[in-house]
Short mmCIF file of C-alpha atoms and ligand atoms in Angstrom, two decimals:
data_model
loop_
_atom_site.label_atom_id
_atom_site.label_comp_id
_atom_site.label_asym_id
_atom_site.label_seq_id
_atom_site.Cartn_x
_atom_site.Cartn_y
_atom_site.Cartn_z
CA UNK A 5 -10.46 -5.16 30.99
CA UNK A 6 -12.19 -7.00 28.49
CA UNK A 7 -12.17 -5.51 24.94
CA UNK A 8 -13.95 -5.71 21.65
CA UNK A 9 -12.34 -3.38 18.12
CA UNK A 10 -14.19 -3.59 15.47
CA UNK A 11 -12.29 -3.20 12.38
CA UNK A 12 -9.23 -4.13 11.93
CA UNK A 13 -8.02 -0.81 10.30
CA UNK A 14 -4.97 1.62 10.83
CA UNK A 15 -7.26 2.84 14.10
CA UNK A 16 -8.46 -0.56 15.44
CA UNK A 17 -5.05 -2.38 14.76
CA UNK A 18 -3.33 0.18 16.53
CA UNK A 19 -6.07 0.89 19.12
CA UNK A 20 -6.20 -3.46 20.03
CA UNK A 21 -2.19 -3.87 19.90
CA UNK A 22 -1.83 -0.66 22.39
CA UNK A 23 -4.68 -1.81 24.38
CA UNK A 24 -3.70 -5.41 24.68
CA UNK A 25 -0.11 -3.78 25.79
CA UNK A 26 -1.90 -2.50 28.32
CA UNK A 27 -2.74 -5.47 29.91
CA UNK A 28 -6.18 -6.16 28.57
CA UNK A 29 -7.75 -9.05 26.67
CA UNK A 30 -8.71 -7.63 23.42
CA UNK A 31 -10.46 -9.09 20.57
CA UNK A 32 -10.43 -7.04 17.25
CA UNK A 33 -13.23 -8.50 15.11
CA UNK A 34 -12.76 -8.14 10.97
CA UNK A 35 -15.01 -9.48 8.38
CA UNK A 36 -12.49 -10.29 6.20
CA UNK A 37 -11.71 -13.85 6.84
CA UNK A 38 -8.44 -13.96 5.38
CA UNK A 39 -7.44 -11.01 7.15
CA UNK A 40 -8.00 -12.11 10.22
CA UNK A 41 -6.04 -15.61 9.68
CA UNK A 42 -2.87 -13.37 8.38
CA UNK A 43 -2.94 -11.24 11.46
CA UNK A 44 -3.51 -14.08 14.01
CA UNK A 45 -0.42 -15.35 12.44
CA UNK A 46 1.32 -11.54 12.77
CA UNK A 47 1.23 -10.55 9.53
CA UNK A 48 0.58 -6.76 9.90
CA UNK A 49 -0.83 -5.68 6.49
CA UNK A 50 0.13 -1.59 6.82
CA UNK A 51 3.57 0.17 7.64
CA UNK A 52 3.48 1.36 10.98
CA UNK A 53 6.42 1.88 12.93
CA UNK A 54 6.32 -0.75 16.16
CA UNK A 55 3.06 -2.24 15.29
CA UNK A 56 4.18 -5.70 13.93
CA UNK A 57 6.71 -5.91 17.72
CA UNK A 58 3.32 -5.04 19.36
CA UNK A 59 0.95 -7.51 18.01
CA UNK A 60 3.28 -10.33 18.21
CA UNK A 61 3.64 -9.47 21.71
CA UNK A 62 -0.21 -9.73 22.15
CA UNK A 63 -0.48 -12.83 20.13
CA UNK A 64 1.84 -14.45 22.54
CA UNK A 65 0.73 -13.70 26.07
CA UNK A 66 -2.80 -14.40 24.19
CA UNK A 67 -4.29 -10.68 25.22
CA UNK A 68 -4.26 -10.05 21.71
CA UNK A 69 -7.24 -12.13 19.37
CA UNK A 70 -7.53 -11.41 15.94
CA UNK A 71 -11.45 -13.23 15.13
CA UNK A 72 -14.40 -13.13 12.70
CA UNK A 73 -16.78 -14.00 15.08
CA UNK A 74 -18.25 -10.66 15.94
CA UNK A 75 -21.00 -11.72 18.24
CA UNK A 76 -18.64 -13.65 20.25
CA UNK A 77 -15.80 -10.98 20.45
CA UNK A 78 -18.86 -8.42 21.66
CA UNK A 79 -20.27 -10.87 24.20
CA UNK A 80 -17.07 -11.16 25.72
CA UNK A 81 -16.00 -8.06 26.21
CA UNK A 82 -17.71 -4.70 28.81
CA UNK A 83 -16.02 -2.19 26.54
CA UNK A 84 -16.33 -2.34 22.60
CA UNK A 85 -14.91 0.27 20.22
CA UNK A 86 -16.12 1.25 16.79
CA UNK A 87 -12.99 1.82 14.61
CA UNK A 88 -14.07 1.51 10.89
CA UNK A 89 -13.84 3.71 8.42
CA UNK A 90 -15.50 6.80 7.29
CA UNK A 91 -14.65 7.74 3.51
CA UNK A 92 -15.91 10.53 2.02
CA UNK A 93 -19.04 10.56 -0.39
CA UNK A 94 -18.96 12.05 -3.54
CA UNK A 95 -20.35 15.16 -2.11
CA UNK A 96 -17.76 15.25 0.91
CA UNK A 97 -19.76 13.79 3.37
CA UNK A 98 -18.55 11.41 5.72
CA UNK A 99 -20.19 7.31 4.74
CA UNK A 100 -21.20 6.19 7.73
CA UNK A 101 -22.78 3.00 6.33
CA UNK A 102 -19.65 0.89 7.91
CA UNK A 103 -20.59 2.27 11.51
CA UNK A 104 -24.25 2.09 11.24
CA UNK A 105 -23.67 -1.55 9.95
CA UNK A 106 -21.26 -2.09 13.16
CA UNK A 107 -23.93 -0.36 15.18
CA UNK A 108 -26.72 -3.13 14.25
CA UNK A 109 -23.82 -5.87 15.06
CA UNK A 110 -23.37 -4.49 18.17
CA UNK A 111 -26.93 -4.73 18.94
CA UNK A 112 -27.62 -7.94 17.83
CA UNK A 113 -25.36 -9.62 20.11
CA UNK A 114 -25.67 -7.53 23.31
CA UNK A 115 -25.90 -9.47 26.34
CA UNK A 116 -25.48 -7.14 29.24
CA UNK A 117 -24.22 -3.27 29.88
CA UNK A 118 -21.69 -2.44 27.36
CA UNK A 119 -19.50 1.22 26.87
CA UNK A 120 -19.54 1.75 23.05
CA UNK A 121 -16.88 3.51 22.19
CA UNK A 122 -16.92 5.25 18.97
CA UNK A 123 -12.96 5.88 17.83
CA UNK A 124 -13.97 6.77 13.94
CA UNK A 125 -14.44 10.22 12.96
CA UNK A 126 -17.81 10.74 12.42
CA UNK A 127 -20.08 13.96 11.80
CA UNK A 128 -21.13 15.63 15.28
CA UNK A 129 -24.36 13.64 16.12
CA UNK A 130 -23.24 10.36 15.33
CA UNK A 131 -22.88 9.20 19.45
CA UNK A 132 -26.64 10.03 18.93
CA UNK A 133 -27.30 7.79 15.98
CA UNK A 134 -25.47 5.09 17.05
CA UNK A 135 -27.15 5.21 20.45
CA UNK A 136 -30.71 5.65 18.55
CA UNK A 137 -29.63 2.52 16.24
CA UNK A 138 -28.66 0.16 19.66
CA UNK A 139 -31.79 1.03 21.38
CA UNK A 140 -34.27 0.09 18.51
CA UNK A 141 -32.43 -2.86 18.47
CA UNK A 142 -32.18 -3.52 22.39
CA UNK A 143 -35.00 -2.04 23.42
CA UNK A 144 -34.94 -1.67 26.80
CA UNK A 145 -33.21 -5.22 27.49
CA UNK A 146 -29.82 -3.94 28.15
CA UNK A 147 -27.71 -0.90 29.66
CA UNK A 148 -25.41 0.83 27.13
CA UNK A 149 -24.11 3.90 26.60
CA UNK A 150 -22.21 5.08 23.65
CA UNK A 151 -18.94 7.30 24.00
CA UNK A 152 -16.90 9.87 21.73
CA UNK A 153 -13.74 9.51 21.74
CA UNK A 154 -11.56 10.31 19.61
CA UNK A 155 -7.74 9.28 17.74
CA UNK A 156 -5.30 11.45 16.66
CA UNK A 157 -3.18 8.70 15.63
CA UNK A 158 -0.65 10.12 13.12
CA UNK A 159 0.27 7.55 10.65
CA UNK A 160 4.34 6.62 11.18
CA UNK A 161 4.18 7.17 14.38
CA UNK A 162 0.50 5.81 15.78
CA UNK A 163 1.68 3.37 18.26
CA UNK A 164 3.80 6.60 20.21
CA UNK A 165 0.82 8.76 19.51
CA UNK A 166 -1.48 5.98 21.34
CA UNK A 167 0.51 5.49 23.99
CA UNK A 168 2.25 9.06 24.73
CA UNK A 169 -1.08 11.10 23.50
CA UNK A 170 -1.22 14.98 24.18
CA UNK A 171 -4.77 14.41 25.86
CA UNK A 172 -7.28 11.90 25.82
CA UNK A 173 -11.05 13.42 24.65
CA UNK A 174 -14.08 11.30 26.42
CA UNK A 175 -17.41 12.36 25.16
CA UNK A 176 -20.26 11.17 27.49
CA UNK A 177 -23.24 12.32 29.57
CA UNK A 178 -23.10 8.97 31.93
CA UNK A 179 -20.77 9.49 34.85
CA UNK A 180 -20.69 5.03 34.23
CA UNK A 181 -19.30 4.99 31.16
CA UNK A 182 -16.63 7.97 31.91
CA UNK A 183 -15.88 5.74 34.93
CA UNK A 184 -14.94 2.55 33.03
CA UNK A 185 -13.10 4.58 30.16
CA UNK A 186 -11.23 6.70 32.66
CA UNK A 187 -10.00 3.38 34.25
CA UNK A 188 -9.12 1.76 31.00
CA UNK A 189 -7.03 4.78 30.31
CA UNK A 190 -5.84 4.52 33.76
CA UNK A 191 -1.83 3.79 32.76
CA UNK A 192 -1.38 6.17 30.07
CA UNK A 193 -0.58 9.65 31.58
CA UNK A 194 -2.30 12.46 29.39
CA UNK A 195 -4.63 15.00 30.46
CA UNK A 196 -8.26 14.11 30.00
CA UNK A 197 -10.90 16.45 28.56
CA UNK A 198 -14.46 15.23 29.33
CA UNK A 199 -17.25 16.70 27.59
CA UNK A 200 -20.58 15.75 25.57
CA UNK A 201 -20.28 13.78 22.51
CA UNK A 202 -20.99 16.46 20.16
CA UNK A 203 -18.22 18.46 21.19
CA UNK A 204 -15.53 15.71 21.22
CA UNK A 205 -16.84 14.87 17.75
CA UNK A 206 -15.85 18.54 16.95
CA UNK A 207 -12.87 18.50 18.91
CA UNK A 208 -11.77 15.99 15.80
CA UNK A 209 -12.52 17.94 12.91
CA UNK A 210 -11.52 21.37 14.38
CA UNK A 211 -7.84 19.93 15.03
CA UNK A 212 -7.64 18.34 11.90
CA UNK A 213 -9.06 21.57 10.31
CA UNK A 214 -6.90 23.43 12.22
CA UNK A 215 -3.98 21.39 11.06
CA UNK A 216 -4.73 21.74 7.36
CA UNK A 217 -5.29 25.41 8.01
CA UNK A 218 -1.83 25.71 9.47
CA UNK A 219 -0.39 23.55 6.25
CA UNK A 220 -1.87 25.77 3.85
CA UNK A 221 -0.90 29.13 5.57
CA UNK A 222 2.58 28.27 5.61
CA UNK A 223 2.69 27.51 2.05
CA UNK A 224 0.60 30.79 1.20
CA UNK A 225 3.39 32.21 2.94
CA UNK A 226 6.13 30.31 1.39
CA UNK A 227 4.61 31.67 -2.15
CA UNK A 228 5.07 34.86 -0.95
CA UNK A 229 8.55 34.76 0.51
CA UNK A 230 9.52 33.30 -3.20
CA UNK A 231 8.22 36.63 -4.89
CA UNK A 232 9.67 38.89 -1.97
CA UNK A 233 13.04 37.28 -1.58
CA UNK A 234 12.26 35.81 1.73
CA UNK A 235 12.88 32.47 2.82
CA UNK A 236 10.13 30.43 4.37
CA UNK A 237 12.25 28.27 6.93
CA UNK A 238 13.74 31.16 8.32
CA UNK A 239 10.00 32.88 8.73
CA UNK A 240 8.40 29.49 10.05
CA UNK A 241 10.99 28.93 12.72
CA UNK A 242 11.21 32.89 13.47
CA UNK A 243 6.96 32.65 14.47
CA UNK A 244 7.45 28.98 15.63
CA UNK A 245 9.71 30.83 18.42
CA UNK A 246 6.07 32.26 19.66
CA UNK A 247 4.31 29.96 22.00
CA UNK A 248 0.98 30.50 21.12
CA UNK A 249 2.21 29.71 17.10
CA UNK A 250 4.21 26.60 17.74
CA UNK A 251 6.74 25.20 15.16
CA UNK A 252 4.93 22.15 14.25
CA UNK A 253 2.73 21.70 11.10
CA UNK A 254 4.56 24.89 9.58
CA UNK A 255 6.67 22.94 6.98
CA UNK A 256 5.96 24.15 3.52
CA UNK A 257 5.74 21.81 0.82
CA UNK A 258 3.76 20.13 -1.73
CA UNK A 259 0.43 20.59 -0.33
CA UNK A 260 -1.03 18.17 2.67
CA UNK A 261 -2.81 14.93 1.66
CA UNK A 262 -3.38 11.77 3.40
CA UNK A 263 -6.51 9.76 4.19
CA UNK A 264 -7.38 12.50 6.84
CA UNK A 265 -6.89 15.96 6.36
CA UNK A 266 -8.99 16.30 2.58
CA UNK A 267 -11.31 14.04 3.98
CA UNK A 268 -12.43 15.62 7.28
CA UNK A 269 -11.58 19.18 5.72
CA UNK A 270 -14.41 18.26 3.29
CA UNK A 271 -16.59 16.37 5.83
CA UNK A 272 -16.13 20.00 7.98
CA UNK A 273 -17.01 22.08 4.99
CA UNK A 274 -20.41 19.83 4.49
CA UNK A 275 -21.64 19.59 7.90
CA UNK A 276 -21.20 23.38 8.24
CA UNK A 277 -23.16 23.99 5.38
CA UNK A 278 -26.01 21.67 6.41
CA UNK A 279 -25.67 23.53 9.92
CA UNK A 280 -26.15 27.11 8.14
CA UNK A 281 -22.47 28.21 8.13
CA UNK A 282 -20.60 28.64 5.08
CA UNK A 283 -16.76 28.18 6.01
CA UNK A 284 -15.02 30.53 3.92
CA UNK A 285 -11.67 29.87 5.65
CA UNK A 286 -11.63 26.25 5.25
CA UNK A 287 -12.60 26.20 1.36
CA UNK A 288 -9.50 28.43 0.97
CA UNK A 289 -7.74 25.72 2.92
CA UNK A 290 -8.52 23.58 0.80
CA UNK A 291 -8.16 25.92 -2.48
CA UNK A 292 -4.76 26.83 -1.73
CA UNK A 293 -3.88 23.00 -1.08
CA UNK A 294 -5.13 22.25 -4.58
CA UNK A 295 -2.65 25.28 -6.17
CA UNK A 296 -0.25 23.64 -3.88
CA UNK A 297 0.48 20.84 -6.24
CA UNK A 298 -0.11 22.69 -9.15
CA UNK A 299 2.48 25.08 -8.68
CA UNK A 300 4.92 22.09 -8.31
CA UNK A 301 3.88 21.53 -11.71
CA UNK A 302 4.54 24.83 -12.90
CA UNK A 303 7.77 24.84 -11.22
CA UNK A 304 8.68 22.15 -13.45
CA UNK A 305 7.48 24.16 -16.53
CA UNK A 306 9.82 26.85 -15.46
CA UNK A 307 12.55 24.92 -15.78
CA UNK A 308 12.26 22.86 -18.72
CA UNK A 309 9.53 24.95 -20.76
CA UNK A 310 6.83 22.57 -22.15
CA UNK A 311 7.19 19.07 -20.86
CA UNK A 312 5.94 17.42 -23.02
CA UNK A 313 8.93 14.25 -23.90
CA UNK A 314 10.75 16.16 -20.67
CA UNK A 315 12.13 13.44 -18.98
CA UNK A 316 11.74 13.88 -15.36
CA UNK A 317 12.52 11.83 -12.13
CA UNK A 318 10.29 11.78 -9.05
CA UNK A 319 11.50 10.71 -5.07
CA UNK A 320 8.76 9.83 -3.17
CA UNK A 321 5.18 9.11 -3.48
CA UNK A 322 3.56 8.92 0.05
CA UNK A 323 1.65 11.43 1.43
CA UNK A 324 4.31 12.12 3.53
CA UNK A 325 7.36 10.04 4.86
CA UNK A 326 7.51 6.36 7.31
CA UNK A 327 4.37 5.50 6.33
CA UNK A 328 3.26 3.46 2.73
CA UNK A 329 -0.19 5.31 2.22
CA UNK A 330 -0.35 7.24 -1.04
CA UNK A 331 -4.18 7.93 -0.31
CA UNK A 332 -4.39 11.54 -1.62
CA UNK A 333 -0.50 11.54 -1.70
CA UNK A 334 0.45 15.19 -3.18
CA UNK A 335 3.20 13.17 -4.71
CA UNK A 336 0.48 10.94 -6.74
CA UNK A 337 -1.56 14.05 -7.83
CA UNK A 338 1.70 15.91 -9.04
CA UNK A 339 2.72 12.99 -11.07
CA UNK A 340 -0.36 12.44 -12.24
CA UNK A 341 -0.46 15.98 -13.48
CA UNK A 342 3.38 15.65 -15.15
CA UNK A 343 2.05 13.18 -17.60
CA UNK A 344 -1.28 14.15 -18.66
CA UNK A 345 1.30 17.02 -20.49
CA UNK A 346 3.52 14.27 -21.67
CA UNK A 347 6.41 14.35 -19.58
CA UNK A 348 8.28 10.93 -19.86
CA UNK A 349 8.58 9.67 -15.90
CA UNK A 350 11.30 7.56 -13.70
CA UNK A 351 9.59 7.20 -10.18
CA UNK A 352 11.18 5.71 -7.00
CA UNK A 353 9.73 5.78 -3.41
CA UNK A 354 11.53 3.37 -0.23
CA UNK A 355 8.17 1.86 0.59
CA UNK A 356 5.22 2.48 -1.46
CA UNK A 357 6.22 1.53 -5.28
CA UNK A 358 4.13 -1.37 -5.24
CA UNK A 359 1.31 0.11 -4.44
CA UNK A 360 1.95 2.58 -7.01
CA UNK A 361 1.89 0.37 -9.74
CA UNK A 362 -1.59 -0.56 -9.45
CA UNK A 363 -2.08 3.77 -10.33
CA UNK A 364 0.23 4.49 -13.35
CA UNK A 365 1.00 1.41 -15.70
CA UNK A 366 2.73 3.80 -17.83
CA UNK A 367 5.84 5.69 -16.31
CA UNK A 368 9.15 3.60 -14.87
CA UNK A 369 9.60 2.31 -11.81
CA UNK A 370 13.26 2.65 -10.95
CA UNK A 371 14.91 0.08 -8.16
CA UNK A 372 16.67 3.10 -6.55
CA UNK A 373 17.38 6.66 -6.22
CA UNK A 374 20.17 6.59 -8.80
CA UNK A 375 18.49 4.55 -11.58
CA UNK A 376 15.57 7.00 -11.07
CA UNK A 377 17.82 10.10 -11.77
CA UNK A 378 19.82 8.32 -14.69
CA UNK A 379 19.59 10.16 -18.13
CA UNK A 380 17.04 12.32 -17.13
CA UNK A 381 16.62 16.67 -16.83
CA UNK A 382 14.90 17.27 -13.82
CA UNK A 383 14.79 15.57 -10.17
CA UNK A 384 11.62 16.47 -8.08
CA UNK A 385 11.76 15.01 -4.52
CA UNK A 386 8.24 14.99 -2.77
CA UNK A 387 8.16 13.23 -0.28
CA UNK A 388 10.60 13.79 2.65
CA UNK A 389 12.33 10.42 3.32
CA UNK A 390 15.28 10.61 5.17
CA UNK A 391 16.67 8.18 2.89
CA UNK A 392 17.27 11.22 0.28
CA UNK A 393 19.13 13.42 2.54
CA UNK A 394 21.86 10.46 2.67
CA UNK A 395 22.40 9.74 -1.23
CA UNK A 396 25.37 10.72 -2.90
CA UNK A 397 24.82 14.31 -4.56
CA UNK A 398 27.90 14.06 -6.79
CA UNK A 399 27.03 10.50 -8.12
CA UNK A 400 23.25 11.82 -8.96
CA UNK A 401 24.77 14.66 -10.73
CA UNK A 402 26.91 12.72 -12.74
CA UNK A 403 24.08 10.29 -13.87
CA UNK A 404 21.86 13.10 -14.81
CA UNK A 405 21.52 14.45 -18.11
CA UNK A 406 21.00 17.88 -17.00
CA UNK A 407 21.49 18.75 -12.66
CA UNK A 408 18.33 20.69 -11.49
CA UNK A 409 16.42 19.71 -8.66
CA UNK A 410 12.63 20.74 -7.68
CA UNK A 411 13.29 19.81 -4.00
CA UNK A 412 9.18 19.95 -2.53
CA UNK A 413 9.93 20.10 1.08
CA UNK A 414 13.10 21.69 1.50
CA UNK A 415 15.16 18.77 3.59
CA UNK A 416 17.63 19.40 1.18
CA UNK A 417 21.18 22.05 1.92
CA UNK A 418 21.08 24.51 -1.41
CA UNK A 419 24.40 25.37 -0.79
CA UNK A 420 26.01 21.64 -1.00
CA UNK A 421 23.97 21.09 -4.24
CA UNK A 422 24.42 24.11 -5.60
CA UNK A 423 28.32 24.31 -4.99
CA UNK A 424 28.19 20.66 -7.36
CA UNK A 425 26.55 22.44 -9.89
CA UNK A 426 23.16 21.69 -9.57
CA UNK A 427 20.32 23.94 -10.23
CA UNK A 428 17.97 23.92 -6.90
CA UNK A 429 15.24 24.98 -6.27
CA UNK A 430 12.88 24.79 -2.71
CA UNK A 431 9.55 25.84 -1.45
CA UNK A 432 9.52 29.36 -0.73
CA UNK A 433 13.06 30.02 -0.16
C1 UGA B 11 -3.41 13.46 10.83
C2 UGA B 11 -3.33 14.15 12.21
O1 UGA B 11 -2.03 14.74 12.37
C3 UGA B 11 -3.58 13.15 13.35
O2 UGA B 11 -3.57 13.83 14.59
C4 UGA B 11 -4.94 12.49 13.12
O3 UGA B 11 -5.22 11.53 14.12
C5 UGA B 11 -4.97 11.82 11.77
O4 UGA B 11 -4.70 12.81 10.73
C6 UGA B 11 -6.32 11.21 11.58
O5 UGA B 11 -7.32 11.95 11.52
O6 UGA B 11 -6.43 9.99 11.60
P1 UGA B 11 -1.78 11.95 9.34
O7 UGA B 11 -2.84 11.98 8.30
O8 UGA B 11 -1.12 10.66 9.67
O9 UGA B 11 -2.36 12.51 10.75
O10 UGA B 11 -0.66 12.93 8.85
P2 UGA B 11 0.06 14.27 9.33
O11 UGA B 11 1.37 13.95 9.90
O12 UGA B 11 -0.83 15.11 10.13
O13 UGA B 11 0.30 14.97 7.90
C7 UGA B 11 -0.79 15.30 7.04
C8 UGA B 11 -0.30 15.96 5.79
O14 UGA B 11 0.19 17.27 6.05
C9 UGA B 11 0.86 15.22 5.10
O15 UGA B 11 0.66 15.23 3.70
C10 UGA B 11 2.08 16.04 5.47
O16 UGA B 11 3.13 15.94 4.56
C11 UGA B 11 1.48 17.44 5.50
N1 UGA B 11 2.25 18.36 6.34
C12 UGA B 11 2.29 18.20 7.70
C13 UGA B 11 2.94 19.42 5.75
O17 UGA B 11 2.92 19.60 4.51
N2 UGA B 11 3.63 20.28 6.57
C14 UGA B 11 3.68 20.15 7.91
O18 UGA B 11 4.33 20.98 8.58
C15 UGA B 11 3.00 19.06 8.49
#
C-alpha cells in the first residue's frame, strides 16, 4: 500500500521502517531539510535497537523515501499517518500545534480519498479536530476519514513492539477506513480492538496511566518493605505470580521518567479536570514519582551526612536502559538535585554522555565505569545497563575512596558486594 508519515520522529521513523518492511512504499515527510538528506543516506539520528538494519533495508529495495516534499509524499500515498509530537504545555496539556499544522498540510494537498491516521497521542477529541480542520479545508471535494490509532512503541525495543504488538487499537466510525487499515495490518498477527476514536484515544492514556500507576505502587511498596524489613523483589515476584497482577512494570527504582509517562500522566490529569473529574489517584502517581527521586537523594545523605564537597559517582543517566533519551531521565533530576547541595560529581552512562553535556557543564564526565568510581565515597547506579552487572566489583572497590553503593534498581547481588566489603544498599530490600 501506498504510505505517507509525517514526522520523522521516534513514532514515524519506526512506524515508516516497519511499514516499508512490510512491503509497502512509504514516504516519511520531515521539514527539516537536513534531516531528511542524513536519513536518505541511513543515518538514523536516535538509538533504537534494529532501526538503522531496517531503514537501510527500505532505502535499498526503494520502499523506504525519506522527502521534504510533503504535498507530494501525501498525493502519493491512500493512507497517511500523523506521527509528530505532542509535548506538554506549561500547564500539562498536550501542544497540539504540530498536528493541527500537519492537519492543514494534509488538506492542502488532498487529491482524492485518503485514511488519516493519527499515531500521536493526542487528548480524546482530537480524531474530531483533525477531521473538523480537513473538512474546512476540503470542503466537500474529497472523501477522508480520520482514524485513532494508537503506538505503544517502547523505546529500546520499538521495532519488536511494532512488529510483535500485544493488539492493534483502530478508532473509526467508517467501516472504509477500518477496511484499508485492517488490510495494511494484514501480516502482523495481534488481536485487533475496533472502537470509536475517543475511546482508542483513551485506550492510550489509560495504559500509560496505568503503567505509571503500577511504577509508583511498587515503589510505595518498596518504601515500605525498607521500614518493615521486607524485601521488594521477593513481594513483586510473589504478586507477579497472580495473573490478573502480572510481573511486568513492578520493578522498583528511581522513579519512572521518559518522554511518555510524566507527559501523558499530566496530559490525563488536565483533560480530566476540564472533563469535571479530579483524578486523585493519578496526582499521587505522580506525587510519589516526584519523592521517588528525592529519596535517592536522601539515601545519599544517609550515608555521607551533608554532601556538600561529598564526592559522589553516578552510572547511568537515561530514563531507563538501551535507549539514549534522558528526557525526564530520573537519573538527570537526581543529579541535578546532588549538586544544587554541593556534592562534587563523576558521571558515566554507555550511550547518552553526550547528550548530557549540553545539561551540566559543571560535574566530570568519566570515559568509563572505573574512572567514574576513582577516588570517590559513594557509587549510585541509576540506570539499569547491563553493562554494570558485568564490571569488576573488586577493581571498583579498590579504586574507591570509601566502598558504598546506592544501587537504584536493584540489578545488583548484595551478597557478592557485600562479601568485598562494600556497603550496599537497594530499593526496598
Ligand atoms: C512507554 C510505554 O511502555 C509504551 O507502551 C508507550 O508506547 C510509550 O511509553 C509511549 O507512550 O510512547 P517508554 O517511555 O519507552 O514506553 O518506557 P517504559 O519502558 O514504559 O518505561 C517508562 C519508565 O518507567 C522508565 O523510566 C522505566 O525505568 C520505568 N519503569 C518501568 C520502572 O521504574 N519500573 C518498571 O517495572 C518498569
Amino acid at each position: 500500500m501506498k504510505i505517507a508519515v509525517m514526522g520523522t520522529g521516534y513514532v514515524g521513523l519506526v512506524t515508516g521502517a516497519c511499514l516499508a518492511d512490510l512491503d509497502n512504499e512509504v514516504y516519511c515527510v520531515d521539514k527539516d531539510k537536513e534531516k531528511v538528506q542524513a536519513l536518505s543516506r541511513g543515518h538514523i539520528p536516535i538509538y533504537e535497537a534494529g532501526l538503522e538494519v531496517l531503514v537501510r533495508r527500505g532505502l535499498d529495495s526503494l520502499r523506504l523515501k525519506f522527502t521534504a516534499d510533503a504535498p507530494k509524499a501525501i498525493r502519493s500515498s491512500e493512507i497517511i499517518f500523523i506521527t509528530v509530537g505532542t509535548p506538554s504545555t506549561e500547564e500539562g496539556e498536550a501542544d497540539m500545534s504540530a498536528v493541527r499544522e500537519v492537519a492543514e498540510e494534509i488538506a492542502s494537498s488532498m487529491d482524492g480519498y485518503k485514511v488519516i491516521v493519527n499515531k500521536s497521542t493526542v487528548p480524546v477529541g482530537s480524531t474530531k479536530l483533525v477531521e473538523k480542520i480537513i473538512q474546512e479545508r476540503v470542503e466537500g471535494r474529497f472523501e477522508f476519514d480520520v482514524v485513532s490509532n494508537p503506538e505503544f512503541l517502547r523505546e529500546g525495543t520499538a521495532v519488536q513492539d511494532f512488529l510483535h504488538p500485544d493488539r492493534i487499537v483502530i478508532g473509526s466510525d467508517s467501516q472504509r477506513a477500518i477496511g484499508i487499515l485492517t488490510e495494511l495490518y494484514q501480516p502482523i498477527h495481534a488481536p485487533l480492538v475496533i472502537t470509536d476514536p475517543s475511546s482508542a484515544e483513551m485506550i492510550k492514556y489509560a495504559s500509560n496511566a496505568f503503567l505509571a500507576t503500577k511504577v509508583s505502587f511498587i515503589n510505595a511498596i518498596a518504601n515500605i518493605c525498607e521500614a518493615v524489613g521486607a524485601d521488594v523483589r521477593e513481594v513483586a515476584l510473589g504478586m507477579g505470580y497472580d495473573k490478573r497482577i502480572g510481573f511486568e512494570f513492578l520493578k522498583s527504582g528511581p522513579g519512572f521518567g521518559g518522554s511518555c509517562f510524566p507527559k501523558d500522566c499530566r496530559a490525563l490529569i488536565d483533560i480530566a479536570s476540564k472533563a469535571g473529574y479530579h483524578f486523585y489517584l493519578l496526582e499521587g502517581v505522580m506525587e510519589v514519582n516526584r519523592e521517588q527521586m528525592k529519596l535517592m537523594v536522601e539515601k545519599a545523605r544517609r550515608h555521607l551526612g551533608s554532601l556538600r564537597g561529598k564526592k559522589i559517582a553516578v552510572w547511568g543517566l537515561t530514563f531507563k536502559a538501551n535507549t539514549d533519551d534522558i528526557r525526564e531521565s530520573p537519573a538527570i533530576a537526581i543529579v541535578s538535585m546532588l549538586r544544587e547541595e554541593g556534592a562534587v560529581l563523576k558521571v558515566y552512562d554507555p550511550i547518552a554522555m553526550d547528550k548530557v553535556r549540553d545539561v551540566f557543564s559543571d560535574i566530570t564526565y568519566a570515559a568509563d565505569p572505573y574512572q567514574a568510581v576513582e577516588g570517590m565515597e559513594l557509587l549510585m547506579l541509576l540506570t539499569d545497563w547491563d553493562d554494570f552487572k558485568w564490571v569488576d566489583f573488586k577493581r571498583v572497590k579498590e579504586l574507591m575512596d570509601h566502598p558504598a553503593i546506592i544501587d537504584g534498581r536493584n540489578c545488583l547481588d548484595p551478597l557478592t558486594l557485600r562479601r568485598i566489603g562494600f556497603d550496599y544498599e537497594g530499593v526496598g530490600r
